[in-house]
Coordinates of C-alpha atoms in Angstrom, one line a residue:
Chain A
M60 CA -7.7 20.1 0.6
S61 CA -7.2 18.4 3.9
E62 CA -9.7 18.5 6.8
P63 CA -9.9 21.8 8.7
V64 CA -8.2 21.8 12.1
L65 CA -10.6 24.3 13.5
E66 CA -14.1 24.7 12.1
I67 CA -16.6 27.3 13.4
R68 CA -20.2 27.1 12.3
D69 CA -22.7 29.9 12.7
L70 CA -21.4 31.1 16.0
R71 CA -23.5 33.7 17.8
K72 CA -22.9 35.8 20.9
S73 CA -24.9 38.9 22.0
F74 CA -24.3 41.3 24.9
G75 CA -27.8 42.7 25.4
A76 CA -28.8 44.2 22.1
L77 CA -25.3 44.2 20.7
K78 CA -24.6 41.3 18.4
A79 CA -20.8 40.8 19.0
T80 CA -20.7 37.6 17.0
D81 CA -23.4 37.3 14.4
G82 CA -23.4 34.0 12.6
V83 CA -19.7 33.6 12.1
S84 CA -18.4 30.6 10.2
L85 CA -14.7 30.0 9.7
E86 CA -12.2 27.3 8.9
L87 CA -8.6 27.0 9.7
R88 CA -6.7 24.4 7.7
P89 CA -3.4 22.7 8.3
G90 CA -0.3 24.8 7.3
Q91 CA -2.3 28.0 7.1
I92 CA -2.2 31.3 8.7
H93 CA -5.7 32.7 8.7
A94 CA -5.8 36.3 9.6
L95 CA -8.9 37.9 11.1
I96 CA -9.1 41.7 10.4
G97 CA -11.7 44.3 11.0
P98 CA -12.2 47.7 12.6
N99 CA -12.1 48.2 16.3
G100 CA -15.2 46.8 18.0
A101 CA -15.9 44.4 15.2
G102 CA -15.9 41.5 17.6
K103 CA -12.5 39.9 16.8
S104 CA -11.4 39.5 20.4
T105 CA -14.8 38.3 21.4
L106 CA -14.5 35.6 18.8
I107 CA -11.1 34.5 20.0
H108 CA -12.5 34.4 23.5
Q109 CA -15.3 32.1 22.4
I110 CA -12.9 29.8 20.5
A111 CA -10.4 29.7 23.5
G112 CA -13.3 29.0 25.9
S113 CA -13.1 32.1 28.1
L114 CA -16.5 33.2 26.8
K115 CA -19.4 31.0 26.1
A116 CA -21.1 31.3 22.7
D117 CA -24.9 31.7 22.7
S118 CA -25.2 29.2 19.8
G119 CA -23.3 27.6 17.0
S120 CA -20.6 25.0 17.1
I121 CA -16.8 25.0 17.4
R122 CA -15.1 21.8 16.2
F123 CA -11.4 21.3 16.8
L124 CA -9.6 18.3 15.3
G125 CA -13.0 16.9 14.4
E126 CA -14.4 17.1 18.0
D127 CA -17.1 19.5 19.2
I128 CA -15.4 21.5 21.9
S129 CA -18.3 24.0 22.6
G130 CA -18.9 22.4 26.0
L131 CA -15.3 22.4 27.2
D132 CA -13.8 25.0 29.5
M133 CA -10.6 26.9 28.6
A134 CA -8.2 24.5 30.3
A135 CA -9.7 21.5 28.6
R136 CA -9.4 23.2 25.2
A137 CA -5.8 24.1 25.9
R138 CA -5.1 20.5 26.8
L139 CA -6.5 19.4 23.4
G140 CA -3.9 21.7 21.8
L141 CA -5.4 25.1 21.4
A142 CA -2.7 27.7 22.4
R143 CA -3.6 31.3 22.7
S144 CA -1.9 34.5 23.3
F145 CA -3.7 37.5 24.9
Q146 CA -4.3 40.9 23.4
I147 CA -3.1 42.3 26.7
S148 CA -0.3 40.2 28.1
S149 CA -1.6 37.8 30.7
L150 CA 1.3 36.3 32.7
A151 CA 2.1 35.1 36.2
Q152 CA 3.6 38.5 37.1
E153 CA 5.7 37.4 40.1
F154 CA 7.2 34.4 38.3
S155 CA 10.3 34.8 36.1
A156 CA 10.0 34.4 32.4
L157 CA 11.4 30.9 32.7
R158 CA 8.9 29.9 35.3
N159 CA 6.1 31.2 33.2
V160 CA 7.2 28.9 30.3
M161 CA 7.9 26.1 32.8
L162 CA 4.2 26.2 33.8
A163 CA 3.3 25.5 30.2
V164 CA 5.8 22.7 29.9
Q165 CA 4.5 21.2 33.1
A166 CA 0.9 21.4 31.8
R167 CA 1.9 19.7 28.5
Q168 CA 3.7 16.9 30.4
G169 CA 0.5 16.0 32.3
S170 CA -0.5 16.1 35.9
S171 CA 0.2 19.0 38.1
F172 CA -0.6 17.0 41.2
R173 CA 3.0 16.3 42.0
F174 CA 4.0 17.5 45.4
F175 CA 7.6 16.8 46.1
R176 CA 10.1 17.2 43.2
Q177 CA 11.3 20.8 43.1
V178 CA 10.6 22.5 39.8
T179 CA 13.6 24.8 39.8
S180 CA 16.0 21.8 39.7
D181 CA 13.8 19.7 37.4
R182 CA 15.5 19.6 34.1
D183 CA 12.5 18.0 32.4
L184 CA 10.9 21.4 33.0
T185 CA 13.8 23.9 32.8
E186 CA 15.5 22.7 29.7
P187 CA 12.4 22.6 27.4
A188 CA 11.4 26.0 28.8
M189 CA 14.8 27.5 28.2
A190 CA 14.7 26.2 24.6
M191 CA 11.5 28.0 24.0
L192 CA 12.9 31.2 25.4
E193 CA 15.9 30.9 23.1
R194 CA 13.5 30.5 20.1
V195 CA 11.9 33.8 20.9
D196 CA 15.3 35.5 21.8
L197 CA 14.4 35.9 25.4
A198 CA 16.9 33.5 27.0
A199 CA 19.0 36.4 28.4
R200 CA 16.0 37.6 30.4
A201 CA 15.0 34.1 31.6
H202 CA 15.3 34.9 35.3
V203 CA 13.6 38.3 35.3
P204 CA 10.1 38.5 36.8
A205 CA 7.4 38.9 34.2
A206 CA 6.3 42.1 35.9
E207 CA 9.8 43.7 35.1
L208 CA 9.9 42.7 31.5
S209 CA 9.3 45.4 28.8
H210 CA 6.1 45.4 26.8
G211 CA 7.8 43.8 23.8
E212 CA 9.4 41.1 25.9
R213 CA 6.1 40.2 27.4
R214 CA 4.7 39.7 23.9
Q215 CA 7.7 37.4 23.1
L216 CA 7.1 35.6 26.4
E217 CA 3.4 35.0 25.5
I218 CA 4.6 33.4 22.2
A219 CA 7.2 31.2 24.0
I220 CA 4.4 30.0 26.4
A221 CA 2.2 29.1 23.4
L222 CA 5.1 27.3 21.7
A223 CA 5.8 25.3 24.9
L224 CA 2.4 23.7 24.7
S225 CA 3.3 22.1 21.3
P226 CA -0.2 23.0 20.2
K227 CA -2.3 21.8 17.3
A228 CA -3.4 25.4 16.6
F229 CA -2.4 28.9 17.6
L230 CA -4.8 31.6 18.5
F231 CA -2.9 34.9 18.5
D232 CA -4.7 38.0 19.5
E233 CA -2.8 41.0 18.2
P234 CA 0.7 39.7 18.9
M235 CA 2.3 42.8 17.4
A236 CA 0.3 45.3 19.4
G237 CA 2.6 48.1 20.6
M238 CA 5.7 46.4 19.3
G239 CA 7.4 49.1 17.2
P240 CA 8.4 48.6 13.5
E241 CA 11.6 46.7 14.2
G242 CA 10.0 44.2 16.6
S243 CA 7.0 43.7 14.3
K244 CA 9.3 42.9 11.4
R245 CA 11.1 40.3 13.4
L246 CA 7.9 38.8 14.9
T247 CA 6.4 38.6 11.4
S248 CA 9.3 36.5 10.0
F249 CA 9.1 34.4 13.2
L250 CA 5.4 33.7 12.8
D251 CA 5.9 33.0 9.2
G252 CA 8.0 29.9 10.2
L253 CA 5.4 28.8 12.7
R254 CA 2.7 27.9 10.2
H255 CA 4.3 24.5 9.6
E256 CA 4.3 23.6 13.3
A257 CA 0.6 24.4 13.6
P258 CA -1.9 26.5 11.8
M259 CA -2.7 29.9 13.2
L260 CA -5.7 32.1 13.6
L261 CA -4.2 35.6 13.8
V262 CA -6.0 38.7 14.8
E263 CA -3.9 41.7 13.8
H264 CA -4.1 45.3 13.0
D265 CA -0.7 45.6 11.4
M266 CA -1.7 45.3 7.8
D267 CA 1.9 44.9 6.5
A268 CA 2.2 41.8 8.7
V269 CA -1.2 40.5 7.7
F270 CA -0.5 40.8 4.0
A271 CA 2.9 39.3 4.4
L272 CA 1.7 36.3 6.5
A273 CA -1.8 35.4 5.7
D274 CA -2.8 32.5 3.5
R275 CA -6.4 33.5 3.9
I276 CA -8.0 36.6 5.4
S277 CA -11.5 37.0 6.9
V278 CA -12.9 40.5 7.4
L279 CA -15.1 40.9 10.5
V280 CA -17.4 44.0 10.7
Y281 CA -20.1 44.3 13.3
G282 CA -19.8 40.7 14.3
R283 CA -20.2 39.4 10.7
I284 CA -17.7 38.1 8.3
I285 CA -18.2 40.2 5.2
A286 CA -15.5 38.6 3.1
T287 CA -13.1 35.7 3.2
G288 CA -10.3 35.0 0.7
T289 CA -6.7 35.2 -0.3
V290 CA -4.7 38.4 0.2
D291 CA -5.3 39.5 -3.3
E292 CA -9.0 38.8 -3.2
I293 CA -9.4 40.8 0.0
R294 CA -7.3 43.7 -1.2
S295 CA -9.5 44.1 -4.3
D296 CA -12.8 43.5 -2.6
P297 CA -14.8 46.7 -2.9
D298 CA -16.9 46.0 0.3
V299 CA -13.8 45.5 2.3
R300 CA -12.1 48.6 1.0
R301 CA -15.2 50.6 1.9
A302 CA -15.7 49.0 5.3
Y303 CA -12.2 48.8 6.5
L304 CA -9.1 49.2 4.4
G305 CA -9.9 52.5 3.0
E306 CA -7.1 54.0 1.0
A307 CA -4.4 52.2 3.0
A308 CA -4.6 49.3 0.6
Chain B
M50 CA 21.9 31.5 52.5
S51 CA 19.4 34.2 51.8
R52 CA 18.5 36.7 54.4
E53 CA 15.1 35.3 54.8
T54 CA 16.5 31.8 55.5
T55 CA 18.7 33.2 58.2
V56 CA 15.8 35.0 59.8
N57 CA 13.7 31.8 59.6
L58 CA 16.4 29.8 61.3
L59 CA 16.8 32.4 64.1
L60 CA 13.0 32.4 64.7
A61 CA 13.0 28.6 64.8
L62 CA 15.9 28.5 67.3
L63 CA 14.4 31.3 69.4
L64 CA 11.1 29.4 69.5
L65 CA 12.9 26.2 70.6
G66 CA 15.4 27.9 73.0
A67 CA 13.1 30.1 75.0
P68 CA 11.0 27.2 76.5
L69 CA 14.0 25.1 77.1
V70 CA 15.5 27.9 79.1
A71 CA 12.2 28.5 80.9
A72 CA 11.9 24.9 81.7
G73 CA 15.4 24.9 83.1
M74 CA 14.5 27.8 85.3
G75 CA 11.4 26.1 86.6
E76 CA 8.9 28.3 84.8
P77 CA 6.5 25.9 83.1
F78 CA 4.1 28.7 82.4
Y79 CA 6.3 30.1 79.7
V80 CA 6.7 26.6 78.2
T81 CA 2.9 26.5 77.9
L82 CA 2.9 29.9 76.4
A83 CA 5.5 28.9 73.8
T84 CA 3.3 25.8 73.0
R85 CA 0.4 28.1 72.4
V86 CA 2.6 30.0 69.9
V87 CA 3.6 26.8 68.2
V88 CA 0.1 25.5 67.9
L89 CA -1.4 28.7 66.6
A90 CA 1.5 29.0 64.1
L91 CA 0.8 25.5 62.9
A92 CA -2.9 26.4 62.4
A93 CA -1.8 29.5 60.5
V94 CA 0.7 27.5 58.4
G95 CA -2.4 25.6 57.2
L96 CA -4.2 28.7 56.3
N97 CA -1.1 30.2 54.7
L98 CA -1.2 27.4 52.1
A99 CA -4.7 28.6 51.0
L100 CA -4.3 32.3 51.7
G101 CA -0.6 33.0 51.1
S102 CA 0.2 30.6 48.3
G103 CA -3.2 30.3 46.7
G104 CA -4.6 33.7 47.4
L105 CA -7.8 32.2 48.9
L106 CA -8.9 34.4 51.8
S107 CA -10.8 31.7 53.8
F108 CA -12.7 33.4 56.6
G109 CA -13.8 29.9 57.8
H110 CA -10.7 28.1 58.9
A111 CA -11.8 28.1 62.5
A112 CA -14.2 25.4 61.3
F113 CA -11.3 23.1 60.6
F114 CA -9.4 24.2 63.7
G115 CA -12.4 23.4 65.9
L116 CA -13.2 20.2 64.1
G117 CA -9.7 18.9 64.8
G118 CA -10.2 20.0 68.4
Y119 CA -13.6 18.3 68.7
V120 CA -12.2 15.1 67.2
A121 CA -9.5 15.0 70.0
G122 CA -12.0 15.9 72.7
I123 CA -14.7 13.5 71.6
L124 CA -12.3 10.6 71.2
A125 CA -10.7 11.3 74.6
T126 CA -14.1 11.6 76.3
H127 CA -15.4 8.3 74.9
A128 CA -12.1 6.6 75.8
F129 CA -12.2 8.0 79.3
N130 CA -15.7 6.7 79.8
G131 CA -14.9 3.4 78.3
E132 CA -17.6 3.8 75.6
P133 CA -17.1 2.9 72.0
L134 CA -17.4 5.8 69.6
F135 CA -20.2 4.5 67.5
A136 CA -21.1 1.3 65.8
G137 CA -18.6 -0.5 68.0
I138 CA -15.6 1.5 66.9
P139 CA -13.4 1.9 69.9
A140 CA -12.3 5.4 71.0
T141 CA -8.7 6.2 71.7
T142 CA -6.4 8.4 73.7
S143 CA -3.4 7.8 71.4
M144 CA -2.3 11.1 70.0
P145 CA -1.1 9.7 66.6
L146 CA -4.4 8.0 66.0
I147 CA -6.3 11.1 67.1
W148 CA -4.2 13.3 64.8
I149 CA -5.0 11.0 61.8
A150 CA -8.7 11.2 62.6
A151 CA -8.6 15.0 63.0
V152 CA -6.7 15.4 59.7
A153 CA -9.1 13.1 57.9
V154 CA -12.2 14.7 59.3
A155 CA -10.9 18.2 58.5
G156 CA -10.1 17.1 54.9
L157 CA -13.4 15.4 54.3
I158 CA -15.4 18.3 55.5
A159 CA -13.2 20.8 53.6
L160 CA -13.7 19.1 50.3
P161 CA -17.5 19.8 49.9
I162 CA -17.0 23.3 51.6
G163 CA -14.2 24.0 49.1
A164 CA -16.0 22.6 46.1
I165 CA -18.9 25.0 46.8
S166 CA -17.0 28.0 48.0
L167 CA -14.4 27.9 45.2
R168 CA -17.2 28.5 42.6
T169 CA -17.1 32.0 43.9
S170 CA -14.2 34.4 44.4
G171 CA -13.4 37.7 46.2
V172 CA -15.9 38.9 48.8
Y173 CA -18.3 36.1 48.0
F174 CA -15.6 33.5 48.8
I175 CA -14.9 35.2 52.1
M176 CA -18.6 35.3 53.0
I177 CA -19.4 31.7 52.0
T178 CA -16.4 30.2 53.9
L179 CA -17.6 32.3 56.9
A180 CA -21.1 31.0 56.5
F181 CA -20.0 27.4 56.5
A182 CA -17.9 27.9 59.6
Q183 CA -20.8 29.5 61.4
M184 CA -23.0 26.6 60.5
I185 CA -20.6 24.3 62.2
Y186 CA -20.2 26.7 65.1
Y187 CA -24.0 26.7 65.8
F188 CA -24.2 23.0 65.3
A189 CA -21.6 22.5 68.1
I190 CA -23.4 24.9 70.4
S191 CA -26.7 23.2 69.9
W192 CA -25.4 19.6 70.4
P193 CA -25.6 18.9 74.1
A194 CA -24.0 15.5 73.9
Y195 CA -20.6 17.1 73.6
G196 CA -21.0 20.0 76.0
G197 CA -22.9 22.4 73.7
E198 CA -22.1 25.9 74.7
D199 CA -19.9 24.8 77.6
G200 CA -17.6 22.7 75.5
L201 CA -15.8 19.5 76.5
S202 CA -13.2 19.2 79.2
M203 CA -10.6 16.5 79.1
S204 CA -9.5 15.3 82.5
V205 CA -6.0 14.2 81.2
R206 CA -4.0 15.0 78.2
N207 CA -4.0 12.3 75.5
A208 CA -1.1 9.9 75.3
F209 CA 1.9 9.8 73.0
P210 CA 4.0 6.6 73.0
G211 CA 7.1 6.9 75.2
V212 CA 6.4 10.5 76.2
N213 CA 4.9 11.9 79.3
T214 CA 2.6 14.4 77.7
A215 CA 1.3 15.7 81.0
K216 CA 4.5 17.7 81.5
P217 CA 4.7 21.0 79.6
L218 CA 8.1 20.5 78.0
P219 CA 7.6 17.1 76.4
Y220 CA 4.3 18.3 75.0
F221 CA 5.9 21.4 73.7
L222 CA 8.5 19.3 71.9
I223 CA 5.8 17.2 70.3
C224 CA 4.1 20.3 69.0
Y225 CA 7.3 21.9 67.9
A226 CA 8.2 18.8 65.9
A227 CA 4.8 18.9 64.3
L228 CA 5.2 22.6 63.4
M229 CA 8.7 22.0 61.8
A230 CA 7.3 19.0 59.9
A231 CA 4.5 21.1 58.6
L232 CA 6.9 23.9 57.6
L233 CA 9.1 21.5 55.8
L234 CA 6.1 20.1 53.9
F235 CA 4.9 23.6 53.1
R236 CA 8.3 24.4 51.7
V237 CA 8.6 21.3 49.6
V238 CA 5.0 21.5 48.2
E239 CA 5.4 25.2 47.4
G240 CA 8.5 24.4 45.2
S241 CA 6.7 21.5 43.5
R242 CA 4.7 21.4 40.3
F243 CA 1.6 21.6 42.4
G244 CA 2.9 24.6 44.3
S245 CA 3.8 26.3 41.0
A246 CA 0.3 25.8 39.7
L247 CA -1.2 27.0 42.9
Q248 CA 0.9 30.2 43.0
A249 CA 0.1 30.8 39.3
A250 CA -3.6 30.4 40.1
R251 CA -3.2 33.2 42.6
Q252 CA -1.3 35.5 40.3
N253 CA -3.4 34.9 37.2
G254 CA -6.0 32.1 37.0
I255 CA -6.7 32.9 33.4
R256 CA -3.1 32.3 32.5
L257 CA -3.1 29.0 34.3
A258 CA -6.3 27.9 32.4
A259 CA -4.8 29.0 29.1
V260 CA -1.9 26.5 29.5
G261 CA -4.4 23.8 30.3
I262 CA -4.4 23.5 34.1
A263 CA -7.9 24.0 35.6
P264 CA -7.4 26.4 38.5
F265 CA -10.5 25.0 40.3
N266 CA -8.9 21.6 40.9
I267 CA -5.6 23.0 42.1
R268 CA -7.4 25.4 44.5
L269 CA -9.7 22.6 45.8
V270 CA -6.8 20.3 46.7
A271 CA -4.9 23.2 48.3
F272 CA -8.0 24.2 50.3
A273 CA -8.4 20.7 51.6
A274 CA -4.7 20.3 52.4
S275 CA -4.8 23.6 54.2
A276 CA -7.8 22.5 56.2
M277 CA -6.0 19.3 57.2
I278 CA -3.0 21.1 58.6
T279 CA -5.3 23.5 60.5
G280 CA -7.3 20.5 61.8
F281 CA -4.1 18.9 63.0
A282 CA -3.3 22.1 64.9
G283 CA -6.8 22.0 66.4
A284 CA -6.3 18.6 67.9
L285 CA -3.0 19.8 69.4
Y286 CA -4.7 22.9 70.8
A287 CA -7.4 20.8 72.5
D288 CA -4.8 18.7 74.2
L289 CA -2.8 21.8 75.1
N290 CA -5.8 23.3 77.0
R291 CA -7.4 20.0 77.8
F292 CA -10.5 21.7 76.7
V293 CA -12.4 22.1 73.5
G294 CA -15.3 24.5 73.1
P295 CA -17.3 26.3 70.4
S296 CA -14.9 29.3 70.7
M297 CA -12.4 27.3 68.6
L298 CA -15.0 27.3 65.9
S299 CA -16.1 30.9 66.0
W300 CA -15.3 33.5 63.5
H301 CA -13.1 35.3 65.9
M302 CA -10.7 32.4 65.6
S303 CA -10.8 32.6 61.8
G304 CA -10.0 36.2 62.0
E305 CA -7.2 35.6 64.5
L306 CA -5.6 33.1 62.1
I307 CA -5.7 35.7 59.3
V308 CA -4.3 38.4 61.5
L309 CA -1.4 36.1 62.4
I310 CA -0.5 35.6 58.8
I311 CA -0.8 39.3 58.0
L312 CA 1.4 40.2 61.0
G313 CA 4.1 37.7 60.1
G314 CA 4.1 38.0 56.3
K315 CA 1.6 36.5 53.9
G316 CA 2.8 33.7 51.7
R317 CA 6.1 33.5 53.5
L318 CA 7.3 30.2 55.0
F319 CA 7.8 31.6 58.5
G320 CA 5.1 34.2 58.3
P321 CA 2.7 32.3 60.5
V322 CA 5.5 31.6 63.0
A323 CA 6.5 35.2 63.3
G324 CA 2.8 36.2 63.4
A325 CA 2.0 33.8 66.2
M326 CA 5.0 35.0 68.3
I327 CA 4.0 38.6 68.0
F328 CA 0.4 37.8 68.7
V329 CA 0.9 35.7 71.8
V330 CA 3.6 38.0 73.3
F331 CA 1.3 40.9 72.8
E332 CA -1.6 39.0 74.3
Y333 CA 0.5 38.2 77.3
V334 CA 2.5 41.3 77.9
L335 CA -0.1 43.9 76.9
G336 CA -2.9 41.7 78.2
G337 CA -1.2 41.9 81.6
I338 CA -1.3 45.7 81.5
T339 CA -4.6 46.4 79.9
E340 CA -7.7 44.5 79.0
R341 CA -7.8 46.5 75.8
W342 CA -4.6 45.0 74.4
Q343 CA -6.4 44.1 71.2
F344 CA -6.7 47.8 70.5
F345 CA -3.0 48.1 70.4
L346 CA -2.7 45.0 68.3
G347 CA -5.1 46.6 65.9
L348 CA -2.8 49.6 65.7
I349 CA 0.1 47.4 64.8
L350 CA -1.9 45.6 62.3
L351 CA -3.0 48.9 60.7
G352 CA 0.7 49.9 60.6
I353 CA 1.7 46.7 58.9
V354 CA -1.1 46.8 56.3
L355 CA -0.3 50.4 55.5
F356 CA 3.5 50.5 55.6
A357 CA 4.8 46.9 55.6
R358 CA 2.8 44.6 53.4
G359 CA 5.4 41.8 53.9
G360 CA 4.7 41.7 57.6
L361 CA 7.4 41.2 60.2
L362 CA 9.3 38.9 57.9
G363 CA 9.1 41.5 55.1
L364 CA 10.6 44.1 57.4
L365 CA 13.4 41.8 58.5
S366 CA 14.3 40.1 55.3
G367 CA 13.2 42.3 52.4
K368 CA 11.3 41.3 49.2
P369 CA 10.7 37.7 48.3
R370 CA 12.3 36.4 45.1
H371 CA 10.8 33.9 42.8
V372 CA 13.5 32.3 40.7

């Protein structure tokens, strides 16, 4: 098997006495969707935050494309090709959907220290951004401020922004949250096609989506990974059934 | 043309037309009053870049305003006495050179102040910018070489090639041109990639970092650029009054600049202009009636903060649109 794109070794993070991340090791390989599941409060989002750089781990290493990124801040990690979406949509609220994506296109193209050319007439920004909105079916809403988009549309916009970064890996934190069955189904098939652009670490509560998408699943409980394996291995793992899946599986 | 553009144009014309009429009627006092509006507006345009676009509530911009003023005053004093500045560098009374020096000094001082202040946010940012400005204020007071508490008087206004700056109207026109140039620059920069990143940093710094743009760097450059414009205004203000004193550096001045922006409309191109017009007219009209005019200004400010967040421009031209 090829080298992992993202490799986490013995990551630890405590908040006081609470061990939110307790010796987590994880690998994300090319072409894979690796799902991270677990009950509420298991530390899934905390883990995503540490990988993305918005939280600093207490110890352990995070290697991305063979490089140790533990010391880098969020922006530097994003520039290396780590694109994330947020559990709760995090957008520039006053900007239109298009300008939110344009910001990502601008970041990917390099320096933001350009002071004269107007962005709204800069086709190097508008055209790639519009193309991303079309991919997520949001082109018709391109000029609506992010604050006025519906919940589902904001989730789509988050994905469009991540796509616009042409990343080397996706970190998606509950992209389906609050989407409704129809939207979830569409997003599932969309994410399915993304694995060939870049591998994806996917935190998700929607088990139908997880079982349909994941090449590998890791189960996080109280900050520890209690099992990692294929969909079938996880579904039949007795510990996992007891800790998390219950009768749903 | 959007409604806001029309309002902006009208404000620009009013600000140009009123002193022209006053000069024609032989009322130089009103020309000087209009120059005061223009220079304060310019200082607030600088602050508007940090505060309006970038969301950085600097409570220390008087530092840059005063530094610009002292650069003008010190250079003029040395030149008047025929002394070199230091290390044999000649002083000058040429406005363009003084402006370059004022802008450079403001920018150079703003970089370290910004680099430290921007590690904080919210109330801490407000307090630390205030603290830096007060340090410079007390430094000016305790430095007798340049007047200390009494400040520095300049016996003549500095020179601009081909213009008689001693007359109110030509000096007004110089300041007006400077303001318009700054507004144009503000407008262009706001629409650029840098401006987009700066506004995104205000709306959601995490989002900006998540696409790979470090908000700190963007904010620092904006803070320095903002200080440079305010420093430029400080140099013009010193020449307007032919005086520079520690009051230009005091926290009252910082507060006044913030008030101008809130009155006119935060983050709007002509917000500082509208704010400076209201402020100076109030100061003059109400100030003529009662010494307590600031009480009434306070009432108006209260009304705007409670009922018209967009300031005067918001009232006149409705909500801003980001396309």
